[in-house]
Backbone as a chain_set.jsonl record, in Angstrom:
{"seq": "MAAGFVYWQFYRPSRYLPAGDGFASLAVVPFEILGPVPETALSRGLAEMLSAEISKLDSVHVISPATVERYRRFRVGPAVMARLLALDMTLEGTIQRADVGLRIVVRLSDVHSGKLIWAETYEHVPAEPDEVQTQVARAVAGQIRTRLGVATRANR", "coords": {"N": [[48.613, -16.941, -24.897], [50.721, -18.133, -23.563], [49.805, -20.756, -23.389], [49.88, -21.501, -26.058], [52.649, -21.456, -26.526], [53.498, -23.504, -24.79], [52.223, -25.714, -25.977], [53.479, -25.677, -28.517], [56.122, -26.095, -27.76], [56.11, -28.584, -26.383], [54.081, -30.428, -27.257], [53.478, -30.508, -30.004], [53.666, -32.343, -33.097], [56.723, -34.009, -33.722], [59.354, -33.066, -35.919], [61.236, -34.898, -36.333], [60.259, -37.435, -36.115], [58.733, -40.088, -37.945], [55.869, -39.405, -39.92], [52.362, -40.248, -40.02], [50.161, -43.154, -39.894], [50.4, -46.264, -38.053], [52.39, -46.206, -36.194], [53.227, -46.768, -32.858], [53.001, -45.198, -29.738], [54.864, -45.248, -26.791], [55.506, -45.344, -23.3], [57.896, -45.968, -20.814], [57.479, -46.556, -17.544], [59.173, -45.96, -14.517], [59.736, -48.77, -12.425], [57.739, -49.842, -9.652], [58.897, -50.292, -6.372], [58.491, -52.934, -4.276], [58.546, -53.54, -0.953], [61.602, -54.056, 0.978], [64.151, -53.588, -1.051], [67.479, -53.71, -1.724], [68.762, -52.636, -3.99], [67.818, -49.927, -5.024], [68.249, -48.328, -7.203], [67.824, -50.008, -9.247], [65.232, -49.938, -10.29], [65.012, -47.493, -11.765], [67.177, -47.816, -13.5], [66.384, -50.117, -14.857], [64.141, -49.14, -16.222], [65.416, -47.334, -17.946], [67.023, -49.104, -19.471], [65.041, -50.728, -20.618], [63.709, -48.803, -22.176], [65.744, -48.196, -24.005], [66.113, -50.679, -25.328], [63.541, -51.183, -26.413], [63.266, -49.009, -28.073], [64.633, -49.744, -30.308], [62.909, -51.063, -31.908], [60.999, -51.16, -34.899], [58.338, -48.966, -35.833], [57.589, -48.191, -33.28], [57.414, -45.634, -31.046], [59.278, -44.439, -28.463], [58.884, -42.749, -25.496], [61.059, -40.415, -24.076], [63.003, -41.345, -21.229], [63.699, -39.239, -19.527], [61.654, -37.382, -19.932], [59.466, -38.804, -18.926], [60.296, -38.961, -16.268], [60.188, -36.271, -15.553], [57.411, -35.826, -15.484], [56.767, -37.566, -13.396], [58.069, -36.348, -11.261], [56.398, -34.22, -10.766], [54.313, -35.556, -9.743], [52.422, -36.666, -11.483], [50.212, -39.053, -12.502], [50.541, -42.259, -14.234], [48.351, -42.724, -16.026], [47.249, -40.16, -16.555], [49.536, -38.886, -17.512], [49.915, -40.384, -19.82], [47.702, -39.623, -21.347], [48.223, -36.874, -21.683], [50.586, -36.951, -23.176], [49.776, -38.191, -25.447], [49.933, -41.021, -25.691], [49.967, -44.496, -26.671], [50.46, -46.811, -25.291], [51.571, -47.991, -22.063], [54.35, -49.123, -20.203], [54.776, -50.752, -17.321], [55.571, -51.835, -13.955], [56.58, -53.994, -11.199], [59.054, -54.466, -8.648], [60.266, -56.85, -6.501], [61.462, -58.531, -3.532], [62.082, -61.931, -3.749], [61.902, -65.461, -2.886], [64.611, -66.433, -3.21], [65.836, -64.432, -4.614], [65.157, -61.848, -6.905], [61.929, -60.73, -7.916], [60.455, -59.688, -10.788], [57.841, -58.02, -12.161], [56.244, -57.325, -15.151], [54.173, -55.154, -17.001], [52.29, -54.444, -19.847], [50.18, -52.044, -20.982], [47.184, -50.937, -22.603], [46.506, -47.643, -23.236], [44.18, -46.341, -24.049], [41.961, -48.052, -23.673], [42.509, -49.123, -21.216], [43.055, -51.734, -20.867], [44.942, -54.68, -20.175], [47.599, -55.602, -22.145], [49.71, -57.354, -22.198], [51.517, -59.324, -19.851], [54.149, -60.341, -17.671], [56.141, -62.366, -15.488], [59.32, -62.264, -14.089], [61.792, -64.154, -12.63], [64.683, -63.845, -10.727], [67.74, -65.065, -9.561], [69.996, -63.887, -7.009], [71.951, -61.49, -8.58], [74.149, -59.411, -10.529], [72.961, -56.065, -10.787], [73.098, -54.863, -13.371], [73.192, -57.069, -15.066], [70.697, -58.293, -14.584], [68.984, -56.232, -15.449], [69.647, -56.098, -18.199], [68.95, -58.707, -19.127], [66.157, -58.82, -18.562], [65.245, -56.572, -20.014], [65.851, -57.255, -22.702], [64.275, -59.567, -23.001], [61.685, -58.514, -22.603], [61.523, -56.614, -24.699], [61.607, -58.384, -26.846], [59.156, -59.713, -26.454], [57.356, -57.578, -26.816], [57.904, -56.948, -29.471], [56.952, -59.285, -30.679], [54.216, -59.226, -29.877], [53.296, -56.828, -31.044], [53.963, -57.237, -33.636], [56.225, -56.176, -35.032], [59.315, -55.233, -36.657], [62.847, -55.327, -35.909], [64.992, -52.566, -35.842], [67.746, -52.935, -36.024], [67.97, -55.273, -37.431], [67.645, -54.714, -40.054]], "CA": [[49.895, -16.988, -25.545], [51.53, -19.121, -22.838], [49.33, -22.092, -23.765], [50.414, -21.763, -27.395], [54.066, -21.767, -26.399], [53.621, -24.831, -24.176], [51.881, -26.697, -27.01], [54.527, -25.676, -29.541], [57.352, -26.622, -27.184], [56.055, -29.94, -25.844], [53.059, -31.345, -27.746], [53.335, -30.568, -31.455], [54.391, -33.493, -33.643], [58.134, -33.747, -33.972], [59.795, -33.2, -37.307], [62.204, -35.99, -36.372], [59.56, -38.715, -36.112], [57.969, -40.312, -39.166], [54.45, -39.09, -39.836], [51.477, -41.284, -40.543], [49.683, -44.193, -39.0], [51.244, -47.436, -37.957], [53.376, -46.052, -35.139], [52.69, -46.818, -31.5], [53.76, -44.415, -28.762], [54.965, -46.014, -25.562], [56.357, -44.796, -22.234], [58.305, -46.919, -19.786], [57.396, -45.917, -16.243], [60.033, -46.676, -13.559], [58.998, -49.795, -11.706], [57.497, -49.642, -8.229], [59.643, -51.235, -5.537], [57.664, -53.466, -3.198], [59.358, -54.08, 0.125], [62.991, -53.593, 1.052], [65.077, -54.082, -2.076], [68.644, -52.835, -1.558], [69.155, -51.981, -5.239], [66.746, -49.019, -5.409], [68.562, -47.798, -8.531], [67.418, -51.016, -10.212], [63.99, -49.503, -10.924], [65.295, -46.47, -12.781], [68.068, -48.422, -14.489], [65.588, -51.029, -15.671], [63.347, -48.302, -17.134], [66.342, -46.817, -18.965], [67.407, -50.211, -20.344], [63.847, -51.096, -21.391], [63.508, -47.759, -23.194], [66.774, -48.357, -25.03], [65.846, -51.888, -26.119], [62.282, -51.048, -27.153], [63.431, -47.983, -29.11], [65.212, -50.391, -31.485], [61.839, -51.676, -32.684], [60.311, -50.336, -35.891], [56.943, -48.606, -35.593], [57.337, -47.897, -31.878], [58.055, -44.425, -30.533], [59.448, -44.521, -27.018], [59.044, -41.452, -24.857], [62.326, -40.318, -23.349], [62.904, -41.533, -19.781], [63.778, -37.928, -18.862], [60.311, -36.803, -19.998], [58.652, -39.553, -17.961], [60.747, -38.558, -14.932], [59.667, -34.926, -15.319], [56.011, -35.968, -15.077], [56.744, -38.222, -12.08], [58.484, -35.357, -10.258], [55.217, -33.414, -10.466], [53.325, -36.513, -9.243], [51.398, -36.943, -12.493], [50.06, -40.494, -12.62], [50.758, -42.803, -15.579], [47.18, -42.571, -16.907], [47.167, -38.754, -16.959], [50.713, -38.645, -18.344], [49.669, -41.019, -21.11], [46.758, -38.771, -22.085], [48.895, -35.617, -22.038], [51.613, -37.214, -24.185], [49.131, -38.909, -26.566], [50.522, -42.348, -25.764], [49.112, -45.644, -26.949], [50.73, -47.858, -24.311], [52.551, -47.766, -21.006], [55.013, -50.315, -19.686], [54.972, -50.544, -15.897], [55.784, -53.085, -13.255], [57.022, -53.974, -9.813], [60.252, -55.222, -8.284], [60.179, -57.256, -5.103], [62.326, -59.606, -3.079], [61.456, -63.257, -3.811], [62.528, -66.415, -1.967], [66.071, -66.478, -3.328], [66.344, -63.395, -5.502], [64.228, -60.768, -7.22], [60.797, -61.01, -8.798], [60.127, -58.492, -11.562], [56.588, -58.175, -12.899], [56.168, -56.323, -16.212], [52.823, -55.049, -17.565], [52.085, -53.562, -21.001], [48.763, -51.698, -20.953], [46.609, -50.049, -23.601], [46.098, -46.421, -22.565], [42.842, -45.932, -24.451], [40.948, -48.922, -23.074], [42.91, -49.53, -19.88], [43.221, -53.185, -20.845], [46.278, -55.25, -20.123], [47.953, -56.24, -23.411], [50.629, -58.449, -21.917], [52.198, -59.257, -18.562], [55.065, -61.464, -17.45], [56.917, -62.337, -14.262], [60.689, -62.747, -14.248], [62.43, -64.488, -11.351], [66.142, -63.817, -10.854], [68.551, -65.309, -8.373], [70.851, -62.701, -6.845], [72.906, -61.25, -9.665], [74.485, -58.005, -10.696], [71.825, -55.321, -11.327], [73.241, -54.67, -14.816], [72.854, -58.331, -15.719], [69.247, -58.446, -14.475], [68.375, -55.232, -16.325], [69.862, -56.492, -19.592], [68.154, -59.896, -19.43], [64.736, -58.476, -18.568], [64.98, -55.634, -21.115], [65.848, -57.988, -23.97], [63.107, -60.45, -23.024], [60.486, -57.686, -22.764], [61.54, -56.075, -26.071], [61.217, -59.497, -27.713], [57.713, -59.929, -26.306], [56.649, -56.46, -27.452], [58.074, -57.148, -30.914], [56.023, -60.348, -31.061], [52.832, -58.775, -29.665], [52.939, -55.771, -31.986], [54.295, -57.655, -34.995], [57.137, -55.213, -35.64], [60.683, -55.684, -36.873], [63.883, -54.614, -35.175], [65.783, -51.721, -36.75], [69.093, -53.497, -36.171], [67.902, -56.403, -38.348], [67.432, -54.243, -41.431]], "C": [[50.791, -18.053, -24.884], [51.119, -20.533, -23.226], [49.843, -22.47, -25.151], [51.884, -22.138, -27.366], [54.271, -23.166, -25.828], [53.297, -25.903, -25.202], [53.006, -26.795, -28.039], [55.793, -26.346, -29.019], [57.279, -28.11, -26.864], [55.123, -30.902, -26.575], [52.886, -31.397, -29.257], [54.108, -31.772, -31.988], [55.826, -33.115, -33.999], [58.473, -33.894, -35.44], [60.776, -34.362, -37.45], [61.543, -37.365, -36.422], [58.775, -38.879, -37.402], [56.491, -40.015, -38.946], [53.631, -40.269, -40.347], [51.11, -42.314, -39.508], [50.677, -45.337, -38.941], [52.325, -47.335, -36.9], [52.674, -46.062, -33.793], [53.602, -46.005, -30.592], [53.703, -45.128, -27.423], [55.858, -45.279, -24.571], [56.653, -45.908, -21.244], [58.344, -46.157, -18.466], [58.319, -46.67, -15.284], [59.208, -47.597, -12.661], [58.878, -49.468, -10.225], [58.263, -50.706, -7.445], [58.75, -51.639, -4.372], [58.57, -54.078, -2.14], [60.778, -53.57, 0.066], [63.886, -54.278, 0.013], [66.294, -53.166, -2.023], [69.041, -52.082, -2.828], [68.041, -51.051, -5.718], [66.994, -48.395, -6.776], [68.143, -48.781, -9.615], [66.169, -50.586, -10.976], [64.251, -48.514, -12.054], [66.189, -47.02, -13.885], [67.33, -49.37, -15.416], [64.73, -50.254, -16.663], [64.211, -47.751, -18.264], [66.699, -47.91, -19.976], [66.231, -50.666, -21.204], [63.593, -50.083, -22.504], [64.498, -47.917, -24.335], [66.491, -49.56, -25.924], [64.594, -51.742, -26.977], [62.417, -50.016, -28.27], [64.068, -48.55, -30.377], [64.151, -51.015, -32.384], [61.262, -50.681, -33.685], [58.888, -50.066, -35.429], [56.602, -48.383, -34.13], [58.127, -46.649, -31.501], [58.103, -44.536, -29.026], [59.687, -43.122, -26.475], [60.33, -41.475, -24.035], [62.116, -40.552, -21.855], [62.985, -40.213, -19.005], [62.422, -37.235, -18.855], [59.396, -37.48, -18.991], [59.017, -39.126, -16.546], [60.238, -37.163, -14.583], [58.22, -34.986, -14.834], [55.919, -36.597, -13.688], [57.141, -37.251, -10.971], [57.301, -34.485, -9.831], [54.035, -34.28, -10.021], [52.138, -36.691, -10.185], [51.363, -38.456, -12.681], [50.244, -40.973, -14.051], [49.575, -42.607, -16.529], [47.061, -41.138, -17.429], [48.336, -38.416, -17.873], [50.493, -39.202, -19.747], [48.719, -40.189, -21.966], [47.436, -37.486, -22.558], [49.911, -35.808, -23.157], [51.079, -37.959, -25.399], [49.771, -40.281, -26.783], [49.484, -43.388, -26.147], [49.244, -46.699, -25.858], [51.668, -47.348, -23.223], [53.107, -49.123, -20.586], [55.374, -50.009, -18.239], [55.286, -51.87, -15.246], [56.196, -52.878, -11.818], [58.29, -54.794, -9.667], [60.096, -55.571, -6.814], [61.137, -58.39, -4.807], [61.519, -60.899, -3.133], [62.197, -64.178, -2.843], [64.053, -66.356, -2.011], [66.64, -65.379, -4.206], [65.342, -62.271, -5.664], [63.113, -61.282, -8.121], [60.427, -59.688, -9.463], [58.881, -58.802, -12.383], [56.495, -57.01, -13.875], [54.769, -56.35, -16.799], [52.812, -54.032, -18.71], [50.589, -53.304, -21.097], [48.395, -50.77, -22.09], [46.055, -48.829, -22.868], [44.637, -46.091, -22.844], [41.756, -46.755, -23.768], [41.263, -49.292, -21.627], [43.154, -51.022, -19.763], [44.694, -53.579, -20.825], [46.537, -55.992, -21.436], [48.779, -57.492, -23.14], [51.233, -58.235, -20.541], [53.065, -60.493, -18.402], [55.785, -61.252, -16.118], [58.283, -62.947, -14.536], [61.283, -62.958, -12.863], [63.939, -64.521, -11.584], [66.791, -64.127, -9.523], [69.454, -64.104, -8.201], [71.915, -62.622, -7.937], [73.232, -59.767, -9.682], [73.281, -57.27, -11.286], [71.904, -55.118, -12.84], [72.832, -55.913, -15.583], [71.342, -58.554, -15.711], [68.551, -57.487, -15.433], [68.486, -55.645, -17.783], [68.992, -57.673, -19.97], [66.675, -59.569, -19.535], [64.409, -57.564, -19.747], [64.929, -56.349, -22.454], [64.634, -58.906, -24.088], [61.828, -59.655, -23.27], [60.417, -57.115, -24.17], [61.139, -57.163, -27.063], [59.73, -59.779, -27.64], [56.91, -58.822, -26.979], [56.739, -56.577, -28.965], [57.08, -58.206, -31.404], [54.576, -59.879, -30.971], [52.398, -57.745, -30.7], [53.257, -56.126, -33.428], [55.201, -56.681, -35.72], [58.523, -55.82, -35.781], [61.63, -54.861, -36.007], [64.72, -53.826, -36.163], [67.161, -52.299, -37.001], [69.119, -54.64, -37.182], [67.76, -55.98, -39.803], [68.71, -54.195, -42.193]], "O": [[51.52, -18.774, -25.565], [51.968, -21.411, -23.377], [50.198, -23.624, -25.392], [52.318, -23.031, -28.093], [55.109, -23.926, -26.314], [54.012, -26.901, -25.298], [53.432, -27.897, -28.388], [56.459, -27.078, -29.751], [58.26, -28.831, -27.046], [55.354, -32.109, -26.519], [52.186, -32.283, -29.746], [55.104, -32.178, -31.388], [56.088, -32.028, -34.515], [57.928, -34.76, -36.124], [61.107, -34.762, -38.566], [62.202, -38.355, -36.739], [58.208, -37.909, -37.906], [55.935, -40.341, -37.897], [54.148, -41.163, -41.017], [51.659, -42.353, -38.407], [51.66, -45.372, -39.68], [53.102, -48.273, -36.719], [51.634, -45.425, -33.624], [54.826, -46.112, -30.669], [52.64, -45.557, -26.974], [56.85, -44.663, -24.96], [55.773, -46.69, -20.884], [59.138, -45.233, -18.292], [58.265, -47.899, -15.231], [58.123, -47.236, -12.204], [59.787, -48.896, -9.622], [58.269, -51.879, -7.819], [58.312, -50.799, -3.585], [59.285, -55.041, -2.418], [61.123, -52.752, -0.788], [64.315, -55.416, 0.202], [66.164, -51.964, -2.252], [69.606, -50.991, -2.741], [67.383, -51.349, -6.715], [66.048, -47.976, -7.443], [68.109, -48.418, -10.791], [66.056, -50.841, -12.175], [63.76, -48.691, -13.169], [65.983, -46.727, -15.062], [67.611, -49.425, -16.613], [64.6, -50.659, -17.818], [63.775, -47.709, -19.415], [66.68, -47.677, -21.185], [66.404, -50.957, -22.387], [63.299, -50.46, -23.638], [64.13, -47.787, -25.503], [66.617, -49.468, -27.145], [64.591, -52.136, -28.143], [61.757, -50.133, -29.302], [64.042, -47.896, -31.419], [64.454, -51.448, -33.496], [61.059, -49.51, -33.364], [58.306, -50.872, -34.704], [55.424, -48.386, -33.773], [59.351, -46.614, -31.621], [57.069, -44.71, -28.381], [60.575, -42.404, -26.934], [60.632, -42.469, -23.374], [61.167, -40.027, -21.271], [62.392, -40.094, -17.933], [62.072, -36.571, -17.879], [58.64, -36.813, -18.283], [58.132, -38.947, -15.71], [59.894, -36.904, -13.43], [57.845, -34.288, -13.892], [55.074, -36.197, -12.887], [56.609, -37.324, -9.863], [57.215, -34.065, -8.677], [52.904, -33.804, -9.932], [50.999, -36.847, -9.745], [52.386, -39.067, -12.988], [50.119, -40.184, -14.988], [49.777, -42.349, -17.716], [46.802, -40.928, -18.614], [48.162, -37.742, -18.888], [50.843, -38.564, -20.74], [48.914, -40.067, -23.175], [47.247, -37.062, -23.698], [50.081, -34.924, -23.997], [51.849, -38.323, -26.288], [50.106, -40.654, -27.907], [48.283, -43.186, -25.971], [48.281, -47.394, -25.532], [52.443, -46.413, -23.426], [52.407, -50.135, -20.616], [56.177, -49.117, -17.966], [55.273, -52.911, -15.903], [56.172, -51.767, -11.288], [58.562, -55.697, -10.458], [59.829, -54.704, -5.982], [61.567, -59.114, -5.704], [60.4, -60.958, -2.621], [63.031, -63.715, -2.064], [64.707, -66.244, -0.974], [67.832, -65.4, -4.513], [64.752, -61.8, -4.692], [63.324, -62.148, -8.971], [60.126, -58.7, -8.792], [58.87, -59.728, -13.194], [56.647, -55.851, -13.487], [54.226, -57.42, -17.07], [53.271, -52.901, -18.551], [49.81, -54.241, -21.273], [49.188, -49.92, -22.495], [45.222, -48.972, -21.973], [43.933, -45.608, -21.958], [40.742, -46.208, -23.333], [40.376, -49.727, -20.892], [43.431, -51.523, -18.673], [45.556, -52.899, -21.383], [45.789, -56.9, -21.799], [48.582, -58.538, -23.759], [51.438, -57.099, -20.115], [52.753, -61.559, -18.933], [56.007, -60.122, -15.683], [58.389, -64.014, -15.14], [61.276, -62.054, -12.028], [64.412, -65.153, -12.528], [66.452, -63.543, -8.494], [69.664, -63.36, -9.159], [72.667, -63.568, -8.172], [72.653, -58.977, -8.936], [72.637, -57.79, -12.197], [70.883, -55.193, -13.524], [72.197, -55.819, -16.634], [70.77, -58.959, -16.723], [67.63, -57.882, -16.149], [67.511, -55.547, -18.527], [68.355, -57.656, -21.023], [66.008, -59.987, -20.482], [63.394, -57.764, -20.414], [64.044, -56.073, -23.265], [64.034, -59.008, -25.158], [60.98, -60.074, -24.057], [59.349, -57.129, -24.781], [60.409, -56.892, -28.017], [59.104, -60.057, -28.663], [55.904, -59.091, -27.635], [55.758, -56.331, -29.667], [56.441, -58.023, -32.44], [53.793, -60.11, -31.892], [51.265, -57.782, -31.18], [52.87, -55.404, -34.347], [54.979, -56.386, -36.895], [58.861, -56.795, -35.11], [61.25, -53.832, -35.448], [65.117, -54.35, -37.204], [67.691, -52.158, -38.103], [70.175, -54.949, -37.735], [67.756, -56.83, -40.693], [68.715, -53.822, -43.366]]}, "num_chains": 1, "name": "protein.A"}
């Protein structure tokens, strides 16, 4: 009975999401911080901003950052989380100190095959974290839109 409740509560298809094929499910995993980066909130903020920008794309369902955080609190790895949530893709990356600023590496991976769909490195001179998050999120959303061939809801 408990298993039925858990499925009904967390895994049944939502009545709020369109049914049918043609939709990709994606989760943005907070980026790993490599080395001493003073803006540790940058990782979580970047994941939030990426989720917001990508959710504007048609045919892409973005898992709530709160749901992803719940799985991370229980130390569930991205691959297992992706299987449990029936995801198609994960967006992960790293943040590290570069010569004169920050280096942010973004990776979009296919959950089913484990193959890398797309990856990019963004170099930023020291700037406000909000500015870095916005620039990277918009650039990544544009790349995902191009890679998946989807339109933006705001453009309709």
